[in-house]
Amino acid sequence: MRLQIKRFAQLSASELYAILQARIDVFVVEQNCAYRDADGLDRDAYHLFYTDDDGAVAAYLRVFYKADAPKTAQIGRVLTIKRGIGLGEKLLRDAARFAKETMRAETLYCEAQTYATGFYRKIGLEIVSEPYLEDGIPHVKMMCAL
């Protein structure tokens, strides 16, 4: 597996297509959730993803500065295709390190599906809100210091 970290403009057309395909496969098809994936945030985000030996996306997330919170990096669109091998947690740790070292963020933030809070707690994120619905799926806000 190979970690790649790229800005939107650095992504090749093939990489962008593979990322969007993975996001649709997981969030739209697997979770049966119709939502606006093209939300305008990709252009300002860093895209972190693992590719397998064939170049296919194995795990992905994006990280960007949270608009209303100084020195806070927000992660989102977190997914794994190659499951059960710890790749998702490894990618989260990579993102936290990247946010701290490269983005100079002091806080990490995410809006997590409630069923996945245990996954996010593995890197220190803690629930900071009551549950709420987003696109018909229960979510909570989570944060941690970097």
PDB file of C-alpha atoms in Angstrom, residues 2-136:
ATOM      1  CA  ARG A   2       1.224   3.467  -0.866  1.00  0.00           C
ATOM      2  CA  LEU A   3       0.125   6.658   0.907  1.00  0.00           C
ATOM      3  CA  GLN A   4      -0.492   9.649  -1.315  1.00  0.00           C
ATOM      4  CA  ILE A   5      -1.191  13.202  -0.186  1.00  0.00           C
ATOM      5  CA  LYS A   6      -2.287  15.632  -2.850  1.00  0.00           C
ATOM      6  CA  ARG A   7      -4.078  18.920  -3.293  1.00  0.00           C
ATOM      7  CA  PHE A   8      -7.064  18.872  -5.630  1.00  0.00           C
ATOM      8  CA  ALA A   9      -5.105  20.424  -8.520  1.00  0.00           C
ATOM      9  CA  GLN A  10      -2.408  17.757  -8.168  1.00  0.00           C
ATOM     10  CA  LEU A  11      -4.808  14.843  -8.626  1.00  0.00           C
ATOM     11  CA  SER A  12      -4.729  13.235 -12.040  1.00  0.00           C
ATOM     12  CA  ALA A  13      -8.035  12.678 -13.795  1.00  0.00           C
ATOM     13  CA  SER A  14      -7.672   8.938 -13.097  1.00  0.00           C
ATOM     14  CA  GLU A  15      -6.996   9.519  -9.379  1.00  0.00           C
ATOM     15  CA  LEU A  16      -9.941  11.880  -9.048  1.00  0.00           C
ATOM     16  CA  TYR A  17     -12.192   9.409 -10.833  1.00  0.00           C
ATOM     17  CA  ALA A  18     -11.048   6.565  -8.536  1.00  0.00           C
ATOM     18  CA  ILE A  19     -11.616   8.701  -5.426  1.00  0.00           C
ATOM     19  CA  LEU A  20     -15.090   9.768  -6.520  1.00  0.00           C
ATOM     20  CA  GLN A  21     -15.939   6.199  -7.462  1.00  0.00           C
ATOM     21  CA  ALA A  22     -14.870   4.971  -4.002  1.00  0.00           C
ATOM     22  CA  ARG A  23     -16.903   7.701  -2.288  1.00  0.00           C
ATOM     23  CA  ILE A  24     -19.984   6.843  -4.342  1.00  0.00           C
ATOM     24  CA  ASP A  25     -19.506   3.093  -3.769  1.00  0.00           C
ATOM     25  CA  VAL A  26     -19.352   3.518   0.009  1.00  0.00           C
ATOM     26  CA  PHE A  27     -21.601   6.458   0.818  1.00  0.00           C
ATOM     27  CA  VAL A  28     -24.227   6.342  -1.934  1.00  0.00           C
ATOM     28  CA  VAL A  29     -24.442   2.659  -2.899  1.00  0.00           C
ATOM     29  CA  GLU A  30     -23.366   0.749   0.239  1.00  0.00           C
ATOM     30  CA  GLN A  31     -25.031   3.117   2.719  1.00  0.00           C
ATOM     31  CA  ASN A  32     -27.960   3.824   0.396  1.00  0.00           C
ATOM     32  CA  CYS A  33     -27.656   7.562   0.960  1.00  0.00           C
ATOM     33  CA  ALA A  34     -28.394  10.120  -1.701  1.00  0.00           C
ATOM     34  CA  TYR A  35     -26.421  13.247  -0.833  1.00  0.00           C
ATOM     35  CA  ARG A  36     -24.442  16.010  -2.557  1.00  0.00           C
ATOM     36  CA  ASP A  37     -20.911  14.678  -2.647  1.00  0.00           C
ATOM     37  CA  ALA A  38     -19.624  17.615  -4.679  1.00  0.00           C
ATOM     38  CA  ASP A  39     -19.963  20.098  -1.819  1.00  0.00           C
ATOM     39  CA  GLY A  40     -17.323  22.597  -2.897  1.00  0.00           C
ATOM     40  CA  LEU A  41     -14.786  21.571  -0.252  1.00  0.00           C
ATOM     41  CA  ASP A  42     -12.601  19.269  -2.353  1.00  0.00           C
ATOM     42  CA  ARG A  43     -10.771  22.124  -4.065  1.00  0.00           C
ATOM     43  CA  ASP A  44      -9.443  23.456  -0.747  1.00  0.00           C
ATOM     44  CA  ALA A  45      -8.721  20.054   0.790  1.00  0.00           C
ATOM     45  CA  TYR A  46      -5.737  17.801   0.992  1.00  0.00           C
ATOM     46  CA  HIS A  47      -6.644  14.327  -0.252  1.00  0.00           C
ATOM     47  CA  LEU A  48      -4.975  11.472   1.604  1.00  0.00           C
ATOM     48  CA  PHE A  49      -5.361   8.012   0.172  1.00  0.00           C
ATOM     49  CA  TYR A  50      -3.754   4.617   0.071  1.00  0.00           C
ATOM     50  CA  THR A  51      -3.504   2.828  -3.235  1.00  0.00           C
ATOM     51  CA  ASP A  52      -2.873  -0.861  -3.713  1.00  0.00           C
ATOM     52  CA  ASP A  53      -0.330  -2.350  -6.127  1.00  0.00           C
ATOM     53  CA  ASP A  54      -2.776  -1.899  -9.014  1.00  0.00           C
ATOM     54  CA  GLY A  55      -3.307   1.789  -8.200  1.00  0.00           C
ATOM     55  CA  ALA A  56      -6.850   1.276  -6.870  1.00  0.00           C
ATOM     56  CA  VAL A  57      -7.981   3.384  -3.910  1.00  0.00           C
ATOM     57  CA  ALA A  58      -7.851   1.220  -0.767  1.00  0.00           C
ATOM     58  CA  ALA A  59      -8.640   3.962   1.803  1.00  0.00           C
ATOM     59  CA  TYR A  60      -9.356   7.666   1.514  1.00  0.00           C
ATOM     60  CA  LEU A  61     -10.123  10.845   3.432  1.00  0.00           C
ATOM     61  CA  ARG A  62      -9.878  14.556   2.906  1.00  0.00           C
ATOM     62  CA  VAL A  63      -8.632  17.152   5.369  1.00  0.00           C
ATOM     63  CA  PHE A  64      -9.098  20.909   5.225  1.00  0.00           C
ATOM     64  CA  TYR A  65      -9.124  23.935   7.506  1.00  0.00           C
ATOM     65  CA  LYS A  66     -12.441  24.275   9.332  1.00  0.00           C
ATOM     66  CA  ALA A  67     -13.796  27.621   8.180  1.00  0.00           C
ATOM     67  CA  ASP A  68     -15.204  28.813  11.519  1.00  0.00           C
ATOM     68  CA  ALA A  69     -12.472  27.505  13.839  1.00  0.00           C
ATOM     69  CA  PRO A  70      -8.915  28.837  13.713  1.00  0.00           C
ATOM     70  CA  LYS A  71      -6.101  26.272  13.801  1.00  0.00           C
ATOM     71  CA  THR A  72      -8.598  23.424  13.359  1.00  0.00           C
ATOM     72  CA  ALA A  73      -8.308  20.762  10.679  1.00  0.00           C
ATOM     73  CA  GLN A  74     -11.455  18.905   9.685  1.00  0.00           C
ATOM     74  CA  ILE A  75     -11.444  15.401   8.268  1.00  0.00           C
ATOM     75  CA  GLY A  76     -14.233  13.964   6.209  1.00  0.00           C
ATOM     76  CA  ARG A  77     -15.328  11.480   3.569  1.00  0.00           C
ATOM     77  CA  VAL A  78     -13.377   8.822   5.508  1.00  0.00           C
ATOM     78  CA  LEU A  79     -13.655   5.410   3.892  1.00  0.00           C
ATOM     79  CA  THR A  80     -11.877   2.119   3.492  1.00  0.00           C
ATOM     80  CA  ILE A  81     -12.300  -0.292   0.632  1.00  0.00           C
ATOM     81  CA  LYS A  82      -9.712  -2.828   1.860  1.00  0.00           C
ATOM     82  CA  ARG A  83     -11.220  -3.590   5.261  1.00  0.00           C
ATOM     83  CA  GLY A  84     -10.089  -5.612   8.243  1.00  0.00           C
ATOM     84  CA  ILE A  85      -6.367  -4.876   7.926  1.00  0.00           C
ATOM     85  CA  GLY A  86      -6.131  -1.694  10.025  1.00  0.00           C
ATOM     86  CA  LEU A  87      -5.763   0.571   7.022  1.00  0.00           C
ATOM     87  CA  GLY A  88      -8.507   2.980   8.107  1.00  0.00           C
ATOM     88  CA  GLU A  89      -6.904   3.603  11.491  1.00  0.00           C
ATOM     89  CA  LYS A  90      -3.493   3.990   9.858  1.00  0.00           C
ATOM     90  CA  LEU A  91      -4.936   6.607   7.493  1.00  0.00           C
ATOM     91  CA  LEU A  92      -6.548   8.475  10.401  1.00  0.00           C
ATOM     92  CA  ARG A  93      -3.208   8.576  12.205  1.00  0.00           C
ATOM     93  CA  ASP A  94      -1.495   9.768   9.015  1.00  0.00           C
ATOM     94  CA  ALA A  95      -4.106  12.532   8.684  1.00  0.00           C
ATOM     95  CA  ALA A  96      -3.702  13.648  12.308  1.00  0.00           C
ATOM     96  CA  ARG A  97       0.082  13.810  11.910  1.00  0.00           C
ATOM     97  CA  PHE A  98      -0.262  15.677   8.589  1.00  0.00           C
ATOM     98  CA  ALA A  99      -2.743  18.165  10.103  1.00  0.00           C
ATOM     99  CA  LYS A 100      -0.375  18.877  12.990  1.00  0.00           C
ATOM    100  CA  GLU A 101       2.941  18.943  11.137  1.00  0.00           C
ATOM    101  CA  THR A 102       2.047  20.379   7.730  1.00  0.00           C
ATOM    102  CA  MET A 103      -1.162  22.310   8.319  1.00  0.00           C
ATOM    103  CA  ARG A 104      -0.007  23.472  11.771  1.00  0.00           C
ATOM    104  CA  ALA A 105      -3.442  22.670  13.181  1.00  0.00           C
ATOM    105  CA  GLU A 106      -3.867  22.412  16.928  1.00  0.00           C
ATOM    106  CA  THR A 107      -7.248  20.661  16.876  1.00  0.00           C
ATOM    107  CA  LEU A 108      -8.727  17.862  14.786  1.00  0.00           C
ATOM    108  CA  TYR A 109     -12.481  17.845  14.107  1.00  0.00           C
ATOM    109  CA  CYS A 110     -14.892  15.523  12.334  1.00  0.00           C
ATOM    110  CA  GLU A 111     -18.585  14.897  11.943  1.00  0.00           C
ATOM    111  CA  ALA A 112     -18.824  11.139  12.415  1.00  0.00           C
ATOM    112  CA  GLN A 113     -21.573   8.675  11.792  1.00  0.00           C
ATOM    113  CA  THR A 114     -22.558   7.536  15.280  1.00  0.00           C
ATOM    114  CA  TYR A 115     -21.901   3.860  14.595  1.00  0.00           C
ATOM    115  CA  ALA A 116     -18.258   4.717  13.821  1.00  0.00           C
ATOM    116  CA  THR A 117     -17.379   6.696  16.969  1.00  0.00           C
ATOM    117  CA  GLY A 118     -15.309   3.816  18.373  1.00  0.00           C
ATOM    118  CA  PHE A 119     -13.183   3.902  15.232  1.00  0.00           C
ATOM    119  CA  TYR A 120     -12.496   7.627  15.653  1.00  0.00           C
ATOM    120  CA  ARG A 121     -11.818   7.275  19.379  1.00  0.00           C
ATOM    121  CA  LYS A 122      -8.793   5.128  18.495  1.00  0.00           C
ATOM    122  CA  ILE A 123      -6.921   8.317  17.576  1.00  0.00           C
ATOM    123  CA  GLY A 124      -8.233  10.386  20.483  1.00  0.00           C
ATOM    124  CA  LEU A 125     -11.313  12.058  19.006  1.00  0.00           C
ATOM    125  CA  GLU A 126     -14.093  12.535  21.557  1.00  0.00           C
ATOM    126  CA  ILE A 127     -17.782  13.289  21.099  1.00  0.00           C
ATOM    127  CA  VAL A 128     -18.586  16.975  21.658  1.00  0.00           C
ATOM    128  CA  SER A 129     -22.227  17.167  20.543  1.00  0.00           C
ATOM    129  CA  GLU A 130     -25.565  15.515  20.841  1.00  0.00           C
ATOM    130  CA  PRO A 131     -26.509  13.210  17.952  1.00  0.00           C
ATOM    131  CA  TYR A 132     -28.074  14.877  14.926  1.00  0.00           C
ATOM    132  CA  LEU A 133     -29.243  13.718  11.510  1.00  0.00           C
ATOM    133  CA  GLU A 134     -27.256  14.505   8.387  1.00  0.00           C
ATOM    134  CA  ASP A 135     -28.632  13.120   5.144  1.00  0.00           C
ATOM    135  CA  GLY A 136     -30.849  10.844   7.225  1.00  0.00           C
TER     136      GLY A 136
END
